[in-house]
Amino acid sequence: MDTLFYITMTLLGFVGSFFSGMLGIGGAVINYPLLLYVPSALGVGHLSAHDVAAISMFQVFFASLAGVLAYQRRSGTEGSVLHKGLVAYMGTSILVGSLIGGVASGGLDADGINLIYGILAVVAVILMLIPNRSAQSGSNETLQFNKFIAVSAAFIVGIVSGIVGAGGAFMLIPIMLTVLRIPTRTTIASSLAIVFISAIGGVIGKLIGGGIPLWPMVFTVIGSLIGAPIGSKVGAKLDVRLLRYGLLILIGFTAVKVWMPILVK
């Protein structure tokens, strides 16, 4: 039973981090519902919402780190370039927010965590449906964005993502695309770096809050370290429209999955 459980955790970590690298997300947007429902559905184990939030935060940390390193190795050769200014402004703000959210999550029950996640997913879907016709073009050196909106949005996303154990990219990417009007490939590459910084605060918050399931987390992280570089390589070769639609479908699916039990209750 334990062997099957840990194999399942490794595979789920791989799946989540594959999409992390491909779409520029931390992976929690898909890993949260997978970890919450798949082990129970297969009869190999059970994880509470608090367990899943803690595991997801560590998975996001390592998956985003692996994804950033993979993108950096190919920076400038395949059109996937980090924007250092964007990462600095949004990364610093989201770090503070995720630290606050990670500590605060210990005082919420499972239903509260699931509700917050469900609301975030719905908002992200709505933002992704907004046409992005006015995205900027040109090099990263000439890229301009509203710093106040970037910092404020990152701080708010950091708080709520720290609560549910997510890096926040599934909210950051729609904001960067539709509000800040950042080009898709720059958004995907930069968001992974921002998510990694966010995960630092989230991990510290989870460590302070306690209650981390050690071995399930370890095996999930192992899968993440394998899947993220593969996903980033695939994502760099895909059309930007496919990446955007893929993220939209992914977020929409997880939103429905999380809201179903909430609405039933």
PDB file of C-alpha atoms in Angstrom:
ATOM      1  CA  MET A   1       0.000   0.000   0.000  1.00  0.00           C
ATOM      2  CA  ASP A   2       2.758   2.468   0.951  1.00  0.00           C
ATOM      3  CA  THR A   3       4.772   1.594  -2.171  1.00  0.00           C
ATOM      4  CA  LEU A   4       1.818   2.262  -4.460  1.00  0.00           C
ATOM      5  CA  PHE A   5       1.102   5.488  -2.590  1.00  0.00           C
ATOM      6  CA  TYR A   6       4.644   6.808  -3.046  1.00  0.00           C
ATOM      7  CA  ILE A   7       4.718   5.760  -6.714  1.00  0.00           C
ATOM      8  CA  THR A   8       1.449   7.650  -7.179  1.00  0.00           C
ATOM      9  CA  MET A   9       2.884  10.739  -5.462  1.00  0.00           C
ATOM     10  CA  THR A  10       5.960  10.640  -7.726  1.00  0.00           C
ATOM     11  CA  LEU A  11       3.809  10.384 -10.862  1.00  0.00           C
ATOM     12  CA  LEU A  12       1.538  13.210  -9.733  1.00  0.00           C
ATOM     13  CA  GLY A  13       4.585  15.356  -9.030  1.00  0.00           C
ATOM     14  CA  PHE A  14       5.850  14.611 -12.535  1.00  0.00           C
ATOM     15  CA  VAL A  15       2.530  15.536 -14.174  1.00  0.00           C
ATOM     16  CA  GLY A  16       2.191  18.794 -12.245  1.00  0.00           C
ATOM     17  CA  SER A  17       5.767  19.894 -12.905  1.00  0.00           C
ATOM     18  CA  PHE A  18       5.560  18.969 -16.601  1.00  0.00           C
ATOM     19  CA  PHE A  19       2.738  21.496 -16.996  1.00  0.00           C
ATOM     20  CA  SER A  20       4.720  23.844 -14.740  1.00  0.00           C
ATOM     21  CA  GLY A  21       7.619  23.959 -17.156  1.00  0.00           C
ATOM     22  CA  MET A  22       5.470  23.980 -20.283  1.00  0.00           C
ATOM     23  CA  LEU A  23       3.002  26.691 -19.257  1.00  0.00           C
ATOM     24  CA  GLY A  24       5.098  28.750 -16.847  1.00  0.00           C
ATOM     25  CA  ILE A  25       3.041  27.828 -13.784  1.00  0.00           C
ATOM     26  CA  GLY A  26       4.195  26.443 -10.448  1.00  0.00           C
ATOM     27  CA  GLY A  27       2.157  23.283 -10.981  1.00  0.00           C
ATOM     28  CA  ALA A  28      -0.094  23.630  -7.937  1.00  0.00           C
ATOM     29  CA  VAL A  29      -3.096  24.606 -10.076  1.00  0.00           C
ATOM     30  CA  ILE A  30      -3.190  21.030 -11.340  1.00  0.00           C
ATOM     31  CA  ASN A  31      -1.407  19.260  -8.474  1.00  0.00           C
ATOM     32  CA  TYR A  32      -3.794  20.540  -5.808  1.00  0.00           C
ATOM     33  CA  PRO A  33      -6.877  18.694  -7.129  1.00  0.00           C
ATOM     34  CA  LEU A  34      -4.769  15.709  -8.247  1.00  0.00           C
ATOM     35  CA  LEU A  35      -3.203  15.227  -4.815  1.00  0.00           C
ATOM     36  CA  LEU A  36      -6.522  15.828  -3.091  1.00  0.00           C
ATOM     37  CA  TYR A  37      -8.585  13.349  -5.123  1.00  0.00           C
ATOM     38  CA  VAL A  38      -6.411  10.833  -7.038  1.00  0.00           C
ATOM     39  CA  PRO A  39      -4.793   8.901  -4.117  1.00  0.00           C
ATOM     40  CA  SER A  40      -8.225   8.428  -2.491  1.00  0.00           C
ATOM     41  CA  ALA A  41      -9.842   7.474  -5.808  1.00  0.00           C
ATOM     42  CA  LEU A  42      -7.149   4.833  -6.418  1.00  0.00           C
ATOM     43  CA  GLY A  43      -7.416   3.566  -2.841  1.00  0.00           C
ATOM     44  CA  VAL A  44      -3.690   4.017  -2.156  1.00  0.00           C
ATOM     45  CA  GLY A  45      -3.946   6.722   0.517  1.00  0.00           C
ATOM     46  CA  HIS A  46      -5.618   9.927   1.655  1.00  0.00           C
ATOM     47  CA  LEU A  47      -4.361  13.484   1.990  1.00  0.00           C
ATOM     48  CA  SER A  48      -6.180  16.306   3.757  1.00  0.00           C
ATOM     49  CA  ALA A  49      -6.440  19.814   2.315  1.00  0.00           C
ATOM     50  CA  HIS A  50      -3.748  20.955   4.750  1.00  0.00           C
ATOM     51  CA  ASP A  51      -1.447  18.100   3.653  1.00  0.00           C
ATOM     52  CA  VAL A  52      -2.012  18.928  -0.008  1.00  0.00           C
ATOM     53  CA  ALA A  53      -1.381  22.655   0.547  1.00  0.00           C
ATOM     54  CA  ALA A  54       1.942  21.888   2.255  1.00  0.00           C
ATOM     55  CA  ILE A  55       3.072  19.341  -0.368  1.00  0.00           C
ATOM     56  CA  SER A  56       2.035  21.641  -3.227  1.00  0.00           C
ATOM     57  CA  MET A  57       4.099  24.502  -1.836  1.00  0.00           C
ATOM     58  CA  PHE A  58       7.273  22.407  -1.757  1.00  0.00           C
ATOM     59  CA  GLN A  59       6.485  20.943  -5.183  1.00  0.00           C
ATOM     60  CA  VAL A  60       6.065  24.449  -6.583  1.00  0.00           C
ATOM     61  CA  PHE A  61       9.396  25.507  -5.077  1.00  0.00           C
ATOM     62  CA  PHE A  62      11.413  22.747  -6.722  1.00  0.00           C
ATOM     63  CA  ALA A  63       9.419  22.567  -9.975  1.00  0.00           C
ATOM     64  CA  SER A  64       9.680  26.317 -10.593  1.00  0.00           C
ATOM     65  CA  LEU A  65      13.408  26.271  -9.763  1.00  0.00           C
ATOM     66  CA  ALA A  66      13.987  23.449 -12.257  1.00  0.00           C
ATOM     67  CA  GLY A  67      11.882  25.254 -14.862  1.00  0.00           C
ATOM     68  CA  VAL A  68      13.741  28.557 -14.419  1.00  0.00           C
ATOM     69  CA  LEU A  69      17.116  26.841 -14.807  1.00  0.00           C
ATOM     70  CA  ALA A  70      15.888  25.072 -17.948  1.00  0.00           C
ATOM     71  CA  TYR A  71      14.637  28.332 -19.497  1.00  0.00           C
ATOM     72  CA  GLN A  72      17.835  30.158 -18.549  1.00  0.00           C
ATOM     73  CA  ARG A  73      19.967  27.555 -20.327  1.00  0.00           C
ATOM     74  CA  ARG A  74      18.033  28.277 -23.520  1.00  0.00           C
ATOM     75  CA  SER A  75      17.601  32.031 -22.925  1.00  0.00           C
ATOM     76  CA  GLY A  76      17.850  33.966 -26.183  1.00  0.00           C
ATOM     77  CA  THR A  77      18.005  30.844 -28.338  1.00  0.00           C
ATOM     78  CA  GLU A  78      14.360  29.806 -28.391  1.00  0.00           C
ATOM     79  CA  GLY A  79      12.571  33.068 -27.637  1.00  0.00           C
ATOM     80  CA  SER A  80      12.058  32.380 -23.927  1.00  0.00           C
ATOM     81  CA  VAL A  81      13.642  35.297 -22.045  1.00  0.00           C
ATOM     82  CA  LEU A  82      13.268  36.327 -18.426  1.00  0.00           C
ATOM     83  CA  HIS A  83      12.541  40.015 -17.793  1.00  0.00           C
ATOM     84  CA  LYS A  84      14.707  40.888 -14.790  1.00  0.00           C
ATOM     85  CA  GLY A  85      12.855  44.099 -13.906  1.00  0.00           C
ATOM     86  CA  LEU A  86       9.476  42.369 -13.940  1.00  0.00           C
ATOM     87  CA  VAL A  87      10.838  39.532 -11.809  1.00  0.00           C
ATOM     88  CA  ALA A  88      12.412  41.948  -9.321  1.00  0.00           C
ATOM     89  CA  TYR A  89       9.277  44.056  -8.751  1.00  0.00           C
ATOM     90  CA  MET A  90       6.708  41.255  -8.693  1.00  0.00           C
ATOM     91  CA  GLY A  91       9.004  38.717  -7.057  1.00  0.00           C
ATOM     92  CA  THR A  92       9.778  40.888  -4.028  1.00  0.00           C
ATOM     93  CA  SER A  93       6.109  41.720  -3.499  1.00  0.00           C
ATOM     94  CA  ILE A  94       4.828  38.173  -3.916  1.00  0.00           C
ATOM     95  CA  LEU A  95       7.504  36.882  -1.519  1.00  0.00           C
ATOM     96  CA  VAL A  96       6.138  39.042   1.296  1.00  0.00           C
ATOM     97  CA  GLY A  97       2.546  38.111   0.490  1.00  0.00           C
ATOM     98  CA  SER A  98       3.197  34.366   0.272  1.00  0.00           C
ATOM     99  CA  LEU A  99       5.027  34.385   3.601  1.00  0.00           C
ATOM    100  CA  ILE A 100       1.995  36.011   5.240  1.00  0.00           C
ATOM    101  CA  GLY A 101      -0.400  33.598   3.531  1.00  0.00           C
ATOM    102  CA  GLY A 102       1.673  30.530   4.405  1.00  0.00           C
ATOM    103  CA  VAL A 103       1.608  31.396   8.114  1.00  0.00           C
ATOM    104  CA  ALA A 104      -2.099  32.312   8.029  1.00  0.00           C
ATOM    105  CA  SER A 105      -3.097  29.000   6.397  1.00  0.00           C
ATOM    106  CA  GLY A 106      -2.612  27.175   9.700  1.00  0.00           C
ATOM    107  CA  GLY A 107      -5.691  28.924  11.090  1.00  0.00           C
ATOM    108  CA  LEU A 108      -8.042  27.889   8.260  1.00  0.00           C
ATOM    109  CA  ASP A 109     -10.027  24.666   7.963  1.00  0.00           C
ATOM    110  CA  ALA A 110     -10.050  22.444   4.859  1.00  0.00           C
ATOM    111  CA  ASP A 111     -13.282  23.922   3.499  1.00  0.00           C
ATOM    112  CA  GLY A 112     -11.867  27.424   3.781  1.00  0.00           C
ATOM    113  CA  ILE A 113      -8.714  26.495   1.851  1.00  0.00           C
ATOM    114  CA  ASN A 114     -10.726  24.761  -0.886  1.00  0.00           C
ATOM    115  CA  LEU A 115     -13.090  27.743  -1.176  1.00  0.00           C
ATOM    116  CA  ILE A 116     -10.202  30.191  -1.604  1.00  0.00           C
ATOM    117  CA  TYR A 117      -8.628  27.964  -4.247  1.00  0.00           C
ATOM    118  CA  GLY A 118     -11.942  27.652  -6.098  1.00  0.00           C
ATOM    119  CA  ILE A 119     -12.469  31.432  -6.167  1.00  0.00           C
ATOM    120  CA  LEU A 120      -8.931  32.007  -7.460  1.00  0.00           C
ATOM    121  CA  ALA A 121      -9.392  29.473 -10.245  1.00  0.00           C
ATOM    122  CA  VAL A 122     -12.647  31.081 -11.426  1.00  0.00           C
ATOM    123  CA  VAL A 123     -11.084  34.565 -11.455  1.00  0.00           C
ATOM    124  CA  ALA A 124      -8.112  33.207 -13.421  1.00  0.00           C
ATOM    125  CA  VAL A 125     -10.423  31.650 -16.038  1.00  0.00           C
ATOM    126  CA  ILE A 126     -12.290  34.952 -16.467  1.00  0.00           C
ATOM    127  CA  LEU A 127      -9.023  36.857 -16.938  1.00  0.00           C
ATOM    128  CA  MET A 128      -7.773  34.310 -19.461  1.00  0.00           C
ATOM    129  CA  LEU A 129     -10.941  34.774 -21.528  1.00  0.00           C
ATOM    130  CA  ILE A 130     -10.241  38.491 -21.964  1.00  0.00           C
ATOM    131  CA  PRO A 131      -8.735  39.119 -25.441  1.00  0.00           C
ATOM    132  CA  ASN A 132      -5.056  40.039 -25.340  1.00  0.00           C
ATOM    133  CA  ARG A 133      -4.780  41.981 -28.588  1.00  0.00           C
ATOM    134  CA  SER A 134      -2.717  44.824 -27.142  1.00  0.00           C
ATOM    135  CA  ALA A 135       0.225  42.821 -25.807  1.00  0.00           C
ATOM    136  CA  GLN A 136       3.544  44.582 -26.325  1.00  0.00           C
ATOM    137  CA  SER A 137       6.100  43.488 -28.857  1.00  0.00           C
ATOM    138  CA  GLY A 138       9.805  44.088 -29.152  1.00  0.00           C
ATOM    139  CA  SER A 139      12.801  43.254 -26.971  1.00  0.00           C
ATOM    140  CA  ASN A 140      12.844  42.896 -23.201  1.00  0.00           C
ATOM    141  CA  GLU A 141      14.928  46.071 -22.956  1.00  0.00           C
ATOM    142  CA  THR A 142      12.038  48.191 -24.319  1.00  0.00           C
ATOM    143  CA  LEU A 143       9.293  46.413 -22.379  1.00  0.00           C
ATOM    144  CA  GLN A 144       7.258  48.747 -20.138  1.00  0.00           C
ATOM    145  CA  PHE A 145       4.676  47.939 -17.463  1.00  0.00           C
ATOM    146  CA  ASN A 146       2.765  49.653 -14.640  1.00  0.00           C
ATOM    147  CA  LYS A 147       4.958  49.030 -11.583  1.00  0.00           C
ATOM    148  CA  PHE A 148       2.256  49.911  -9.037  1.00  0.00           C
ATOM    149  CA  ILE A 149      -0.223  47.424 -10.510  1.00  0.00           C
ATOM    150  CA  ALA A 150       2.502  44.794 -10.830  1.00  0.00           C
ATOM    151  CA  VAL A 151       3.581  45.125  -7.188  1.00  0.00           C
ATOM    152  CA  SER A 152       0.026  45.352  -5.781  1.00  0.00           C
ATOM    153  CA  ALA A 153      -1.277  42.391  -7.784  1.00  0.00           C
ATOM    154  CA  ALA A 154       1.730  40.260  -6.859  1.00  0.00           C
ATOM    155  CA  PHE A 155       1.282  41.006  -3.133  1.00  0.00           C
ATOM    156  CA  ILE A 156      -2.413  40.026  -3.142  1.00  0.00           C
ATOM    157  CA  VAL A 157      -1.746  36.908  -5.204  1.00  0.00           C
ATOM    158  CA  GLY A 158       1.084  36.024  -2.834  1.00  0.00           C
ATOM    159  CA  ILE A 159      -1.178  36.077   0.225  1.00  0.00           C
ATOM    160  CA  VAL A 160      -3.910  33.870  -1.223  1.00  0.00           C
ATOM    161  CA  SER A 161      -1.503  31.521  -2.999  1.00  0.00           C
ATOM    162  CA  GLY A 162       0.465  31.076   0.212  1.00  0.00           C
ATOM    163  CA  ILE A 163      -2.739  29.944   1.902  1.00  0.00           C
ATOM    164  CA  VAL A 164      -3.571  27.240  -0.661  1.00  0.00           C
ATOM    165  CA  GLY A 165       0.032  26.147  -1.227  1.00  0.00           C
ATOM    166  CA  ALA A 166       0.332  27.481  -4.775  1.00  0.00           C
ATOM    167  CA  GLY A 167       3.021  29.580  -6.382  1.00  0.00           C
ATOM    168  CA  GLY A 168       0.352  31.867  -7.783  1.00  0.00           C
ATOM    169  CA  ALA A 169       1.261  31.652 -11.474  1.00  0.00           C
ATOM    170  CA  PHE A 170      -2.241  30.569 -12.476  1.00  0.00           C
ATOM    171  CA  MET A 171      -3.311  34.033 -11.278  1.00  0.00           C
ATOM    172  CA  LEU A 172      -0.168  35.941 -12.213  1.00  0.00           C
ATOM    173  CA  ILE A 173      -0.090  34.822 -15.851  1.00  0.00           C
ATOM    174  CA  PRO A 174      -3.608  36.126 -16.682  1.00  0.00           C
ATOM    175  CA  ILE A 175      -2.754  39.408 -14.917  1.00  0.00           C
ATOM    176  CA  MET A 176       0.540  39.740 -16.765  1.00  0.00           C
ATOM    177  CA  LEU A 177      -1.101  38.958 -20.117  1.00  0.00           C
ATOM    178  CA  THR A 178      -4.317  40.971 -19.860  1.00  0.00           C
ATOM    179  CA  VAL A 179      -3.588  43.778 -17.377  1.00  0.00           C
ATOM    180  CA  LEU A 180       0.152  44.424 -17.760  1.00  0.00           C
ATOM    181  CA  ARG A 181       0.061  43.335 -21.434  1.00  0.00           C
ATOM    182  CA  ILE A 182       3.317  41.375 -21.309  1.00  0.00           C
ATOM    183  CA  PRO A 183       4.102  39.167 -24.365  1.00  0.00           C
ATOM    184  CA  THR A 184       3.198  35.501 -23.861  1.00  0.00           C
ATOM    185  CA  ARG A 185       6.686  33.970 -24.003  1.00  0.00           C
ATOM    186  CA  THR A 186       8.178  36.630 -21.713  1.00  0.00           C
ATOM    187  CA  THR A 187       5.251  36.089 -19.339  1.00  0.00           C
ATOM    188  CA  ILE A 188       5.775  32.318 -19.200  1.00  0.00           C
ATOM    189  CA  ALA A 189       9.531  32.530 -18.639  1.00  0.00           C
ATOM    190  CA  SER A 190       9.340  35.397 -16.112  1.00  0.00           C
ATOM    191  CA  SER A 191       6.387  33.959 -14.200  1.00  0.00           C
ATOM    192  CA  LEU A 192       8.370  30.842 -13.305  1.00  0.00           C
ATOM    193  CA  ALA A 193      11.066  32.992 -11.690  1.00  0.00           C
ATOM    194  CA  ILE A 194       8.421  35.030  -9.837  1.00  0.00           C
ATOM    195  CA  VAL A 195       6.728  31.816  -8.698  1.00  0.00           C
ATOM    196  CA  PHE A 196      10.054  30.471  -7.411  1.00  0.00           C
ATOM    197  CA  ILE A 197      10.527  33.604  -5.299  1.00  0.00           C
ATOM    198  CA  SER A 198       6.926  33.272  -4.087  1.00  0.00           C
ATOM    199  CA  ALA A 199       7.548  29.657  -3.140  1.00  0.00           C
ATOM    200  CA  ILE A 200      10.444  30.689  -0.897  1.00  0.00           C
ATOM    201  CA  GLY A 201       8.042  32.675   1.281  1.00  0.00           C
ATOM    202  CA  GLY A 202       5.394  29.962   1.081  1.00  0.00           C
ATOM    203  CA  VAL A 203       7.820  27.223   2.134  1.00  0.00           C
ATOM    204  CA  ILE A 204       9.042  29.283   5.086  1.00  0.00           C
ATOM    205  CA  GLY A 205       5.434  29.924   6.071  1.00  0.00           C
ATOM    206  CA  LYS A 206       4.556  26.218   5.875  1.00  0.00           C
ATOM    207  CA  LEU A 207       7.624  25.310   7.958  1.00  0.00           C
ATOM    208  CA  ILE A 208       6.561  27.814  10.602  1.00  0.00           C
ATOM    209  CA  GLY A 209       2.968  26.539  10.506  1.00  0.00           C
ATOM    210  CA  GLY A 210       4.095  22.897  10.758  1.00  0.00           C
ATOM    211  CA  GLY A 211       2.148  19.768   9.843  1.00  0.00           C
ATOM    212  CA  ILE A 212       4.144  18.861   6.708  1.00  0.00           C
ATOM    213  CA  PRO A 213       3.791  15.199   5.540  1.00  0.00           C
ATOM    214  CA  LEU A 214       7.497  14.524   4.950  1.00  0.00           C
ATOM    215  CA  TRP A 215       7.685  11.401   2.761  1.00  0.00           C
ATOM    216  CA  PRO A 216       4.712  12.178   0.483  1.00  0.00           C
ATOM    217  CA  MET A 217       6.316  15.586  -0.049  1.00  0.00           C
ATOM    218  CA  VAL A 218       9.721  14.075  -0.847  1.00  0.00           C
ATOM    219  CA  PHE A 219       8.371  11.703  -3.515  1.00  0.00           C
ATOM    220  CA  THR A 220       6.242  14.443  -5.074  1.00  0.00           C
ATOM    221  CA  VAL A 221       9.322  16.660  -5.313  1.00  0.00           C
ATOM    222  CA  ILE A 222      11.303  13.842  -6.967  1.00  0.00           C
ATOM    223  CA  GLY A 223       8.672  13.638  -9.701  1.00  0.00           C
ATOM    224  CA  SER A 224       8.727  17.423 -10.021  1.00  0.00           C
ATOM    225  CA  LEU A 225      12.464  17.597 -10.635  1.00  0.00           C
ATOM    226  CA  ILE A 226      12.080  15.141 -13.519  1.00  0.00           C
ATOM    227  CA  GLY A 227       8.997  16.685 -15.138  1.00  0.00           C
ATOM    228  CA  ALA A 228       9.761  20.427 -15.068  1.00  0.00           C
ATOM    229  CA  PRO A 229      12.784  20.466 -17.450  1.00  0.00           C
ATOM    230  CA  ILE A 230      10.929  18.235 -19.924  1.00  0.00           C
ATOM    231  CA  GLY A 231       7.863  20.487 -19.841  1.00  0.00           C
ATOM    232  CA  SER A 232       9.891  23.670 -20.345  1.00  0.00           C
ATOM    233  CA  LYS A 233      11.585  22.159 -23.399  1.00  0.00           C
ATOM    234  CA  VAL A 234       8.211  21.209 -24.897  1.00  0.00           C
ATOM    235  CA  GLY A 235       6.703  24.617 -24.095  1.00  0.00           C
ATOM    236  CA  ALA A 236       9.513  26.499 -25.842  1.00  0.00           C
ATOM    237  CA  LYS A 237       8.616  24.763 -29.109  1.00  0.00           C
ATOM    238  CA  LEU A 238       4.825  25.253 -28.980  1.00  0.00           C
ATOM    239  CA  ASP A 239       2.824  28.080 -30.561  1.00  0.00           C
ATOM    240  CA  VAL A 240       1.991  30.798 -28.006  1.00  0.00           C
ATOM    241  CA  ARG A 241      -1.747  30.454 -28.741  1.00  0.00           C
ATOM    242  CA  LEU A 242      -1.626  26.773 -27.867  1.00  0.00           C
ATOM    243  CA  LEU A 243       0.124  27.625 -24.597  1.00  0.00           C
ATOM    244  CA  ARG A 244      -2.556  30.192 -23.721  1.00  0.00           C
ATOM    245  CA  TYR A 245      -5.453  27.872 -24.588  1.00  0.00           C
ATOM    246  CA  GLY A 246      -3.775  25.002 -22.781  1.00  0.00           C
ATOM    247  CA  LEU A 247      -3.495  27.053 -19.608  1.00  0.00           C
ATOM    248  CA  LEU A 248      -7.125  28.169 -19.928  1.00  0.00           C
ATOM    249  CA  ILE A 249      -8.370  24.573 -20.260  1.00  0.00           C
ATOM    250  CA  LEU A 250      -6.171  23.426 -17.391  1.00  0.00           C
ATOM    251  CA  ILE A 251      -7.365  26.143 -15.003  1.00  0.00           C
ATOM    252  CA  GLY A 252     -11.004  25.661 -16.048  1.00  0.00           C
ATOM    253  CA  PHE A 253     -10.867  21.916 -15.440  1.00  0.00           C
ATOM    254  CA  THR A 254      -9.358  22.259 -11.973  1.00  0.00           C
ATOM    255  CA  ALA A 255     -11.857  25.000 -11.070  1.00  0.00           C
ATOM    256  CA  VAL A 256     -14.774  22.687 -11.903  1.00  0.00           C
ATOM    257  CA  LYS A 257     -13.185  19.808  -9.977  1.00  0.00           C
ATOM    258  CA  VAL A 258     -12.663  21.882  -6.830  1.00  0.00           C
ATOM    259  CA  TRP A 259     -16.082  23.584  -6.929  1.00  0.00           C
ATOM    260  CA  MET A 260     -18.080  20.354  -7.344  1.00  0.00           C
ATOM    261  CA  PRO A 261     -17.689  19.119  -3.730  1.00  0.00           C
ATOM    262  CA  ILE A 262     -18.107  22.683  -2.407  1.00  0.00           C
ATOM    263  CA  LEU A 263     -21.419  23.125  -4.211  1.00  0.00           C
ATOM    264  CA  VAL A 264     -22.612  19.650  -3.176  1.00  0.00           C
ATOM    265  CA  LYS A 265     -22.060  20.557   0.477  1.00  0.00           C
TER     266      LYS A 265
END
